[in-house]
Coordinates of C-alpha atoms and ligand atoms in Angstrom, one line a residue:
X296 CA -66.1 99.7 1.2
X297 CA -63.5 101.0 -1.6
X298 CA -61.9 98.3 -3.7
X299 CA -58.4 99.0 -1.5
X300 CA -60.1 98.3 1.5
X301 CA -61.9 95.3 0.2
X302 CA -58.6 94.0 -1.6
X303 CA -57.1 94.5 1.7
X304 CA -59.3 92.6 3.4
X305 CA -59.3 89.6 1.2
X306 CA -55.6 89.7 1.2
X307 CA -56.0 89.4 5.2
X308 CA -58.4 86.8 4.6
X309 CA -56.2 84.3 2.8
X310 CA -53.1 85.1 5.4
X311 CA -55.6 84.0 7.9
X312 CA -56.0 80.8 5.7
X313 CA -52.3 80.2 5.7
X314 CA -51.5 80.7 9.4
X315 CA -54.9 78.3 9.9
X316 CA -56.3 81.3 12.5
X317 CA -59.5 82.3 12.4
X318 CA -60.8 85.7 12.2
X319 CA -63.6 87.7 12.4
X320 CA -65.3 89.6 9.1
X321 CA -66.9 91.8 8.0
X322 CA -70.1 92.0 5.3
X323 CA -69.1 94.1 2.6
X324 CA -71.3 93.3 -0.1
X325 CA -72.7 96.0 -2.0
X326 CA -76.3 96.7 -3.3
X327 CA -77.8 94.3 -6.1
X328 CA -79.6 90.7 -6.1
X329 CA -78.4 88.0 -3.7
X330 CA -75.8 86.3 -5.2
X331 CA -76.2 82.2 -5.0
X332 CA -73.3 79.8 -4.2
X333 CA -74.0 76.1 -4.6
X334 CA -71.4 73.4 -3.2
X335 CA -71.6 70.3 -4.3
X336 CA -69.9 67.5 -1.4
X337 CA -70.0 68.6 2.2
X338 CA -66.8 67.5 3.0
X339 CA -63.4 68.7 3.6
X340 CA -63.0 70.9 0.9
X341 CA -66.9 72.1 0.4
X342 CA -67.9 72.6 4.1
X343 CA -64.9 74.5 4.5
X344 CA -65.4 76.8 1.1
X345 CA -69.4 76.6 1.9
X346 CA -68.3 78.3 5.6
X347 CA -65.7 80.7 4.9
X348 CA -67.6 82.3 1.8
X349 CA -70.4 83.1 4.5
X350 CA -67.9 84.7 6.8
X351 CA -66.3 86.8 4.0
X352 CA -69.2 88.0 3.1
X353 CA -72.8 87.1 4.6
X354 CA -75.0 88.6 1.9
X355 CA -74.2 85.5 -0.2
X356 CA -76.8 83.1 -0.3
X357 CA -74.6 79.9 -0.2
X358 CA -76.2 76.1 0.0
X359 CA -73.9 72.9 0.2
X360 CA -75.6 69.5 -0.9
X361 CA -74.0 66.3 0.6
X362 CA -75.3 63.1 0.1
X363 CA -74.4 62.1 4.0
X364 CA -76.1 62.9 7.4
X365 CA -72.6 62.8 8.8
X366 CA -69.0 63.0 7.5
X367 CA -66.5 60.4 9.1
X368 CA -63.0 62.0 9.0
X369 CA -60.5 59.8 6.9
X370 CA -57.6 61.7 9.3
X371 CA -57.7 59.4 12.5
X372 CA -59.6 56.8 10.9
X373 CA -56.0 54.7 11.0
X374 CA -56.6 54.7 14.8
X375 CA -60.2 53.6 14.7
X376 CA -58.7 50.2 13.2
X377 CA -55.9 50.0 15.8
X378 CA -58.4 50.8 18.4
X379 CA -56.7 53.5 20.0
X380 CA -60.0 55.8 19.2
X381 CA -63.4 55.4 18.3
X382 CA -65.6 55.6 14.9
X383 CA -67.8 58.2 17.1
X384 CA -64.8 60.3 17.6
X385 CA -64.3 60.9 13.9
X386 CA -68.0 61.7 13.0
X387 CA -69.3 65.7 12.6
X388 CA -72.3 67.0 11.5
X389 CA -73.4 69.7 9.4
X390 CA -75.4 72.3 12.8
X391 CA -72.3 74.2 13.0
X392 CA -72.6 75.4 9.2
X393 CA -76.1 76.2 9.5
X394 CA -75.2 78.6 12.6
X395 CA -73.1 80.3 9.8
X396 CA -76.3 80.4 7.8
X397 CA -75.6 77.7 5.4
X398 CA -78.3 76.1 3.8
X399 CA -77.7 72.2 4.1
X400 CA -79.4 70.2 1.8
X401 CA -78.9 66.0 2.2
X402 CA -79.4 64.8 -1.4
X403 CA -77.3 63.2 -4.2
X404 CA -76.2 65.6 -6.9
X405 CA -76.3 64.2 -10.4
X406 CA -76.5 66.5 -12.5
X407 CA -74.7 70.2 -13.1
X408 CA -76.0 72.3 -16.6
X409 CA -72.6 74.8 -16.7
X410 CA -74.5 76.8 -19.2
X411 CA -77.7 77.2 -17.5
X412 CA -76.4 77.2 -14.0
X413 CA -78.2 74.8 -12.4
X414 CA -77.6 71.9 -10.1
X415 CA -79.8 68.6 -9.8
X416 CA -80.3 66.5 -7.7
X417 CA -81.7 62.9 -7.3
X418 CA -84.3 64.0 -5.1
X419 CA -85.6 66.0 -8.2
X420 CA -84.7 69.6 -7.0
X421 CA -82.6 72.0 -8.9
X422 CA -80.4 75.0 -7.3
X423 CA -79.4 78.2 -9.7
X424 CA -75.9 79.3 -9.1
X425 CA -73.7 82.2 -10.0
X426 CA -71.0 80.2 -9.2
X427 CA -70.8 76.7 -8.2
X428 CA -67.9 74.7 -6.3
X429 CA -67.3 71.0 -6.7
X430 CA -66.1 69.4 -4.3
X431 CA -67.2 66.0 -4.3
X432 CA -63.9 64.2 -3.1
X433 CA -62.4 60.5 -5.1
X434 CA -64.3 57.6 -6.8
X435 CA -62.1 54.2 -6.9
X436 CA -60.9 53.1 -11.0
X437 CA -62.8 49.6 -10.4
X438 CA -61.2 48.2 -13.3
X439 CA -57.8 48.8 -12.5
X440 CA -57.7 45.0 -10.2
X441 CA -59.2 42.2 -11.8
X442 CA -62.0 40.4 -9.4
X443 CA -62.2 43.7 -6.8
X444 CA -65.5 45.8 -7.7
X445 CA -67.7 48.1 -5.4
X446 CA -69.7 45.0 -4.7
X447 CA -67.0 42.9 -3.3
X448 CA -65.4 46.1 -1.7
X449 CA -68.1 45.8 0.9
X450 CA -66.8 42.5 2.7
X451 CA -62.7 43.3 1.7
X452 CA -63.1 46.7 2.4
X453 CA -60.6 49.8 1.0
X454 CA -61.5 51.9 3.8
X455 CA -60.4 54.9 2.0
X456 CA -63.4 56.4 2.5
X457 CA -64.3 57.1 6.6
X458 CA -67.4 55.4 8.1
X459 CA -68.7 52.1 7.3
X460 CA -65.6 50.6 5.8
X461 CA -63.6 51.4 8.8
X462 CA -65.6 49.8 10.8
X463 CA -66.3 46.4 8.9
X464 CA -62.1 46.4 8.4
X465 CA -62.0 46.6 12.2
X466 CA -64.3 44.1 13.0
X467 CA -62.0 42.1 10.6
X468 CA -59.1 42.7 12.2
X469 CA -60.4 41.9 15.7
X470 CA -61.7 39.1 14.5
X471 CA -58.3 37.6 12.8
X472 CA -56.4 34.7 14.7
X473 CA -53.5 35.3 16.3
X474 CA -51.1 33.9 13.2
X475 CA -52.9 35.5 10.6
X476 CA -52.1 37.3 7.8
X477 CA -53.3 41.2 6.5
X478 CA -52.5 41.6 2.9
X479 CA -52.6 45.5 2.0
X480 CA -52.4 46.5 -1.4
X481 CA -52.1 50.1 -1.8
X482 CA -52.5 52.3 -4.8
X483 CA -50.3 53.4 -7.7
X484 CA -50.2 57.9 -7.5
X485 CA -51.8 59.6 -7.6
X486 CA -53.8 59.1 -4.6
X487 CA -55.5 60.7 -1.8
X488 CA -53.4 60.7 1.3
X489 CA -50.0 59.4 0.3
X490 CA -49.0 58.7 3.4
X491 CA -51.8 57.1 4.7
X492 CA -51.7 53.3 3.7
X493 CA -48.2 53.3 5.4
X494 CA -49.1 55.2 8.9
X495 CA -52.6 52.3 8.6
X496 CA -49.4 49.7 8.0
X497 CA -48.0 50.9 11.8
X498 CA -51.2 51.0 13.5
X499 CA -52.5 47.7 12.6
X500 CA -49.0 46.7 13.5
X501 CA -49.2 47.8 17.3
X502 CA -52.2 46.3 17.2
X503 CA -51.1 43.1 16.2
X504 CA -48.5 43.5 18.6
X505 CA -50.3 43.9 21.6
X506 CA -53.2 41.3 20.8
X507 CA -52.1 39.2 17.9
X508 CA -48.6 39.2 18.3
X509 CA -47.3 36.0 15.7
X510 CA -49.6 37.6 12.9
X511 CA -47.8 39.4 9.9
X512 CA -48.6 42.5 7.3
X513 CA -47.6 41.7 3.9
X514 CA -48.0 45.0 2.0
X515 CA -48.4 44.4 -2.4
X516 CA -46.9 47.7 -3.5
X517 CA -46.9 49.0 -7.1
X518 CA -44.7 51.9 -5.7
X519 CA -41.0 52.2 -5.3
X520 CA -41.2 54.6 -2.5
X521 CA -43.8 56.5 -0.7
X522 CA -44.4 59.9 1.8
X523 CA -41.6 60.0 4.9
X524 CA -40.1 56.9 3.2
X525 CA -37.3 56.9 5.7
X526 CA -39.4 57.9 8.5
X527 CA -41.9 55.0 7.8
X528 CA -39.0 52.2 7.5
X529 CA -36.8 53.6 10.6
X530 CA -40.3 53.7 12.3
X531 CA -41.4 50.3 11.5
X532 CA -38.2 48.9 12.1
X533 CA -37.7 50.6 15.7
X534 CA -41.3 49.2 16.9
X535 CA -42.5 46.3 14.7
X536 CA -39.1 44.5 13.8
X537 CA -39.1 45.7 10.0
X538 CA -35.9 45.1 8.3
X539 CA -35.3 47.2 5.7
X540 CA -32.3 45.4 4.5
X541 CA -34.5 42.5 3.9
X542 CA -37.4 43.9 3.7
X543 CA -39.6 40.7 3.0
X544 CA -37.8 38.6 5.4
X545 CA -39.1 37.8 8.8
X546 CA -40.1 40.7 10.4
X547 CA -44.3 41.1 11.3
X548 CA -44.1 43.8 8.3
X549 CA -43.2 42.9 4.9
X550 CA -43.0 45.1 2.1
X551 CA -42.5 43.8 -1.6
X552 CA -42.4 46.9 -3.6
X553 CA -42.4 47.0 -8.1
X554 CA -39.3 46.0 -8.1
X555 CA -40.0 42.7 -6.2
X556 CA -43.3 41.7 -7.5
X557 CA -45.6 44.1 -5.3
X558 CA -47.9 45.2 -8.4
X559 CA -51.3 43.0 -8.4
X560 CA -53.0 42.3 -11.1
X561 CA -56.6 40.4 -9.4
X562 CA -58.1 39.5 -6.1
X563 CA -59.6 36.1 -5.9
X564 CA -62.7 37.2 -3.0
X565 CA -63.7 33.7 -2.4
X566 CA -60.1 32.5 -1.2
X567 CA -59.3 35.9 -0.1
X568 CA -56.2 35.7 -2.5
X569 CA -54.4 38.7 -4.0
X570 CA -52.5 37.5 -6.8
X571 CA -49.1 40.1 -7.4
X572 CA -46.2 39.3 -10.2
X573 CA -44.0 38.2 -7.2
X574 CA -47.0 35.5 -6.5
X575 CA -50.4 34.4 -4.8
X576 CA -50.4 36.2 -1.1
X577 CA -53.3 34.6 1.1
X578 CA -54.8 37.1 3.7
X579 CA -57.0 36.4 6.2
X580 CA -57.9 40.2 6.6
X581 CA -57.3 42.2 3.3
X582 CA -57.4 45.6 2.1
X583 CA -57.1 47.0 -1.3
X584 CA -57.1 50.4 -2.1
X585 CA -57.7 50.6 -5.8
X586 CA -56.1 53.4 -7.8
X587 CA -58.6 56.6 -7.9
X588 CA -60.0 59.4 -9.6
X589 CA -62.2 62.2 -9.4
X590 CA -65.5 61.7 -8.2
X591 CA -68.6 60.5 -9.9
X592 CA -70.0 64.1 -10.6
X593 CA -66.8 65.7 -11.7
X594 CA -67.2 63.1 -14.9
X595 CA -70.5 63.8 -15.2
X596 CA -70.4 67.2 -15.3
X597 CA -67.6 67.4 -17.6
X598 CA -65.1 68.7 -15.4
X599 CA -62.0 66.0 -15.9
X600 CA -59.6 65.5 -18.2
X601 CA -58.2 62.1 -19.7
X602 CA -56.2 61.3 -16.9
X603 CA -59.6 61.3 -14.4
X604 CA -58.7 64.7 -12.4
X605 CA -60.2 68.3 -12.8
X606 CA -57.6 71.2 -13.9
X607 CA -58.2 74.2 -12.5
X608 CA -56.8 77.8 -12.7
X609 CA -54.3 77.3 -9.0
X610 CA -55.2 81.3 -8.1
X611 CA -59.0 80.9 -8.0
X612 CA -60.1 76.9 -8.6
X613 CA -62.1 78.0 -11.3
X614 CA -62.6 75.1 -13.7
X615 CA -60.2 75.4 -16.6
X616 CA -63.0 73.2 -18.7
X617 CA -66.4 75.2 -17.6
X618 CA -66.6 78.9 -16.3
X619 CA -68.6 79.7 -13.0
X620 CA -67.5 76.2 -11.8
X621 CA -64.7 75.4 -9.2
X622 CA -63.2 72.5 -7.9
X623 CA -61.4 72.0 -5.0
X624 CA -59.7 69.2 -2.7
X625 CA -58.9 65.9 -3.8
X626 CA -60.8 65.7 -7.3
X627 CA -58.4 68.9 -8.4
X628 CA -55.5 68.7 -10.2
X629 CA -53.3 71.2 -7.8
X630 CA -50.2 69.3 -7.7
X631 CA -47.8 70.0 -6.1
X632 CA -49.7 70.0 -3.1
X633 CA -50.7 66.6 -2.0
X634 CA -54.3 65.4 -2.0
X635 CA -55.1 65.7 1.9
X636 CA -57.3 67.5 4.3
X637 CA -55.5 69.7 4.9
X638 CA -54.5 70.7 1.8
X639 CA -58.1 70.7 0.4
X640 CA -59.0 73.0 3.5
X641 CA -56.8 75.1 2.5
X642 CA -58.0 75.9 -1.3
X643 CA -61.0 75.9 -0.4
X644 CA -60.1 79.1 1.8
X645 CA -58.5 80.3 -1.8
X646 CA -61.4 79.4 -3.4
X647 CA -64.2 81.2 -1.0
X648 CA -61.6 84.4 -1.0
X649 CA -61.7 84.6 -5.3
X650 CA -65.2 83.3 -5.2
X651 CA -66.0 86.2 -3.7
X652 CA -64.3 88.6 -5.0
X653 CA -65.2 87.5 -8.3
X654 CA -69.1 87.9 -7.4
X655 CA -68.6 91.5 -7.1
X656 CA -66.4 92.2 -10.4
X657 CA -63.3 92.1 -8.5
X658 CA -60.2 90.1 -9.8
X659 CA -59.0 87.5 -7.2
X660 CA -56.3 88.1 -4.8
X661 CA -52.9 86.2 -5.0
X662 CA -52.9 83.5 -2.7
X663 CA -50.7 81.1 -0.7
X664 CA -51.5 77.6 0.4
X665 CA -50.2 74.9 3.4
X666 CA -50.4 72.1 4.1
X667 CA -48.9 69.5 6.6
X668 CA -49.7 65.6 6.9
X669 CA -49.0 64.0 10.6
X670 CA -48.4 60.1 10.5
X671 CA -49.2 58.5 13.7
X672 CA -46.7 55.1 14.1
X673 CA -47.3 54.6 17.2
X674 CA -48.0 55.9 21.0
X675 CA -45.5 58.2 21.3
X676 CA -43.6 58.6 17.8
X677 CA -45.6 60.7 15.4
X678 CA -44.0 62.6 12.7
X679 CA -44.8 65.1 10.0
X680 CA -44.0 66.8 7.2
X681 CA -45.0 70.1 6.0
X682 CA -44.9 72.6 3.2
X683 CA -46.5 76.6 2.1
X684 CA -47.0 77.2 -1.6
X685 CA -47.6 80.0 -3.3
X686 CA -49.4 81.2 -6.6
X687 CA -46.4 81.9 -9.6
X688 CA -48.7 84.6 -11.6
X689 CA -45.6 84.9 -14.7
X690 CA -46.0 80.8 -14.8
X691 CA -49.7 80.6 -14.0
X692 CA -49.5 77.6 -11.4
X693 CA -49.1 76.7 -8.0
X694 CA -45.2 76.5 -6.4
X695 CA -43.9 75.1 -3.3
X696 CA -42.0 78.0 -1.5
X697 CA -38.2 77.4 -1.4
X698 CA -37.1 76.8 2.4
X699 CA -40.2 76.6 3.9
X700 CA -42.1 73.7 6.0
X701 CA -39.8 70.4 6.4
X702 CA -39.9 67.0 7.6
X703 CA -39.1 65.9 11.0
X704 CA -35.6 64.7 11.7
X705 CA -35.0 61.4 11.0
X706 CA -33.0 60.5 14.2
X707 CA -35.4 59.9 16.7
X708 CA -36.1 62.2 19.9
X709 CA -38.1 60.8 22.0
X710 CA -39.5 64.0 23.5
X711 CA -39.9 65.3 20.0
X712 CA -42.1 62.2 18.6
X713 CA -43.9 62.8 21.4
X714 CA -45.1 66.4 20.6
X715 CA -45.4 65.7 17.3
X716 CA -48.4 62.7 17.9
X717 CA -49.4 65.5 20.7
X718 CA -49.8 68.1 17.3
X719 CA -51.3 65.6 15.8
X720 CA -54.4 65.6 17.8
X721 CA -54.4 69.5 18.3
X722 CA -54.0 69.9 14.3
X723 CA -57.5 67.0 14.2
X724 CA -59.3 69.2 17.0
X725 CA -58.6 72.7 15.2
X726 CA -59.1 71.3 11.5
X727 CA -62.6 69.6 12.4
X728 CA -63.5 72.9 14.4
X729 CA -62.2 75.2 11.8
X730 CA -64.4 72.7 9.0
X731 CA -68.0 72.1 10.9
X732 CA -68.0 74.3 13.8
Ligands
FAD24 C1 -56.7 56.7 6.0 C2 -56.6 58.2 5.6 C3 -55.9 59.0 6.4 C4 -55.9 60.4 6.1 N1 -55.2 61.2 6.9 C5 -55.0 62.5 6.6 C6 -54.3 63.4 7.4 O1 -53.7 63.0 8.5 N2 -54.2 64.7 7.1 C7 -54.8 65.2 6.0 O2 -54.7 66.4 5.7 N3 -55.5 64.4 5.1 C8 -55.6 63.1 5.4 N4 -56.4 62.3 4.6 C9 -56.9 62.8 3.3 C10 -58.2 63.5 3.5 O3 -59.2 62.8 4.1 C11 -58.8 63.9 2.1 O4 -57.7 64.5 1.3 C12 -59.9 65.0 2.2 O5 -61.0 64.4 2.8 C13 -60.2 65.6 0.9 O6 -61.3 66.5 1.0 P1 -62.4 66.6 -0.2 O7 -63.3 67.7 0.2 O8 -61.7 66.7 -1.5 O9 -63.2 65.2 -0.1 P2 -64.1 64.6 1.0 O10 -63.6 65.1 2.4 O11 -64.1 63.1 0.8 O12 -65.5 65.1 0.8 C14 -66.3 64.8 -0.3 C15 -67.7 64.9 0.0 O13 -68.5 65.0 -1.1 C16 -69.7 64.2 -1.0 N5 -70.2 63.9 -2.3 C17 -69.5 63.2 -3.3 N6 -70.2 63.2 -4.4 C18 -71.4 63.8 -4.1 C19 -72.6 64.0 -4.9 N7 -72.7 63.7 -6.1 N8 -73.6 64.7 -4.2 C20 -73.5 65.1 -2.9 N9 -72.4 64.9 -2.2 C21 -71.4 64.2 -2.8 C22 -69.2 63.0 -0.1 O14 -70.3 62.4 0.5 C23 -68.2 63.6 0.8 O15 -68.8 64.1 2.0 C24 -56.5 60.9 4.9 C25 -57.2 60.0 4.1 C26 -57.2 58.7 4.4 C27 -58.0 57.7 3.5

């Protein structure tokens, strides 16, 4: 295939990405060794690179190591803990990229050599690589709360990572009086999914609602505002009696934000006591979800800067610290986009398109990037917001595109909310498929 063609192609490929289609490709590699692609985290970000770089071009030899059998989906997880769906409906497995001819290795990474190009593993094995993608998700900053550790995460869970958690904070929650209080604390920015601690906010409400009715959410917020601020309050206010007026008055949620004492400074486990500048908040379920970073392996191998994220160059995710390395999804640093699924999904579509380009001396294509975040608040009123981004070559970073995406209205239509928690489950159902299947 000539370069044009090829170009073309990979141009094609990364419209594809955008529009979130799928399409069929064509091998066109070209004589020479096998080239090797390690991915390191088989989630979001790495089964979807791992999958796409196979379809783009199947003469690559590419193997993902994750250290799970199975990969819980944080999108959805809010409903596990209202109860509206189950853990098992947010689990996938890695037999869909092996019928794309991925190797799958289970195994904890721990090691990456940038200048050798190799990859180890706690199991003791080592995997070359021409070029390697990272993609290993968030680790929590354990110091950030005084008395909440990994150790004591386990029985106050943060949930912000799909699977166990979710289920022990259900169980919790079922297991509350009627009466009781949750206490959630969630993080300062950046985080992963910034509009997740307030869509888990609603659910737990309506199920509060319907089973535990006289209980109350006190949220401990070190933020002034959050994602679909105004959505979030009109929504909470419509079903769960918020007022944002008085927004720690009587209502079953109450928010203190900074500027009324929300920022917490320790967690007392054995009283189950968060202790915040506006006081001591007793819950009888609580949730923190401590301030992050990248994870573990991106420090290890070297790949973060001070602030705890990786920078990377936005057109190709190449490492701006090590060369043959990428990083995609939520340990990058490729704000403006959010750190989300969908997002992450998304760059790692750029990411497999340059990859493998630049595995056959071709310079990367210019890209564009989406993403959109639906917030379920309950049956019946979902709502979303959404964005496309594009690569500034002159400026060397990733833009948002002027006029494009939006947020849904803020007056409320019920036929609308509807179709929006209706796209909500489509966008789950074609993300997970376009991921693992
Ligand atoms: C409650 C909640 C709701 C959310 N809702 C949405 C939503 O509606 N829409 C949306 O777009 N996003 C949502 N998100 C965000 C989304 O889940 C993340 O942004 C996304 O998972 C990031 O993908 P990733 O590939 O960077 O990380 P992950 O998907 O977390 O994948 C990282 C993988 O790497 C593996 N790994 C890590 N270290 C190693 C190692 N050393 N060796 C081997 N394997 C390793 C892990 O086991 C994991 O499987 C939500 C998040 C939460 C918490």
């Amino acid at each position: 295939m000539s370069n044009f063609t090829r170009r073309k192609f990979l141009k094609a490929g990364i419209a594809a990405a955008v529009a979130g289609t799928s399409m069929s490709y064509g091998s066109f590699a070209i004589g020479g060794a096998k080239k090797k692609v390690v991915v390191v985290g088989g989630g979001i970000g790495g089964a979807t690179a791992a999958k796409y770089i196979r379809m783009m071009d199947p003469s690559v030899d590419v193997t993902v190591i994750e250290a799970n059998k199975d990969y819980y989906t944080c999108f959805m997880s809010n409903e596990v803990l209202s109860g509206e769906r189950t853990l098992d409906s947010i689990k996938f497995g890695y037999t869909g990229l092996a019928k794309h001819g991925v190797n799958v290795v289970h195994d904890m990474v721990t090691g990456i050599d940038a200048d050798k190009r190799v990859v180890k593993t706690a199991g003791g094995d080592s995997f070359s690589y021409d070029r390697c993608i990272v993609a290993p998700g968030i680790d929590f900053k354990w110091d950030a709360i005084e008395g909440y550790d990994a150790k004591i995460a386990e029985n106050t869970p943060h949930a912000w990572k799909a699977g166990s958690q979710t289920a022990t904070l259900r169980k919790q929650l079922e297991g509350m009086k009627d009466g009781g209080s949750f206490v959630m604390v969630p993080p300062t920015n950046p985080f992963r999914c910034p509009p997740g601690p307030y869509e888990r906010v609603a659910q737990i409400a309506h199920y509060f609602q319907q089973h535990k009715p006289k209980s109350s959410i006190i949220i401990l917020d070190p933020k002034k505002k959050f994602s679909k601020f105004g959505l979030f309050k009109a929504g909470w206010q419509r079903h769960f009696g918020y007022d944002p007026e008085n927004p720690t008055g009587d209502g079953m949620i109450k928010w203190i934000n900074s500027e009324a004492g929300g920022t917490v400074s320790s967690y007392d486990a054995g009283s189950k006591t968060v202790t915040a500048k506006a006081g001591k908040f007793k819950g009888d379920v609580v949730n923190i979800i401590p301030p992050q970073k990248a994870g573990k392996i991106a420090f290890s191998a070297g790949l973060t800067n001070d602030k705890g994220w990786c920078p990377i160059n936005g057109k190709t995710f190449e490492s701006t610290i090590h060369k043959n390395i990428h990083v995609v999804g939520d340990s990058s640093i490729s704000s403006p986009m959010p750190k989300s699924g969908y997002a992450a999904n998304s760059q790692a579509k750029v990411c497999a398109a340059a990859v493998v380009a630049m595995l056959q001396g071709d310079g990367a294509p210019t890209p564009s990037y989406v993403n959109t975040c639906y917030s379920i608040i309950a049956p019946g009123d979902g709502i979303s917001v959404a964005k496309v981004y594009a690569y500034d070559e002159s400026a060397g970073k990733i833009i948002k595109v002027k006029g494009s995406g939006g947020l849904t209205p803020s007056e409320f239509d019920p036929e609308l909310r509807a179709r929006e928690q209706q796209y909500a489950y489509s966008w789950f159902n074609n993300i997970t498929s376009d991921v693992f299947k």
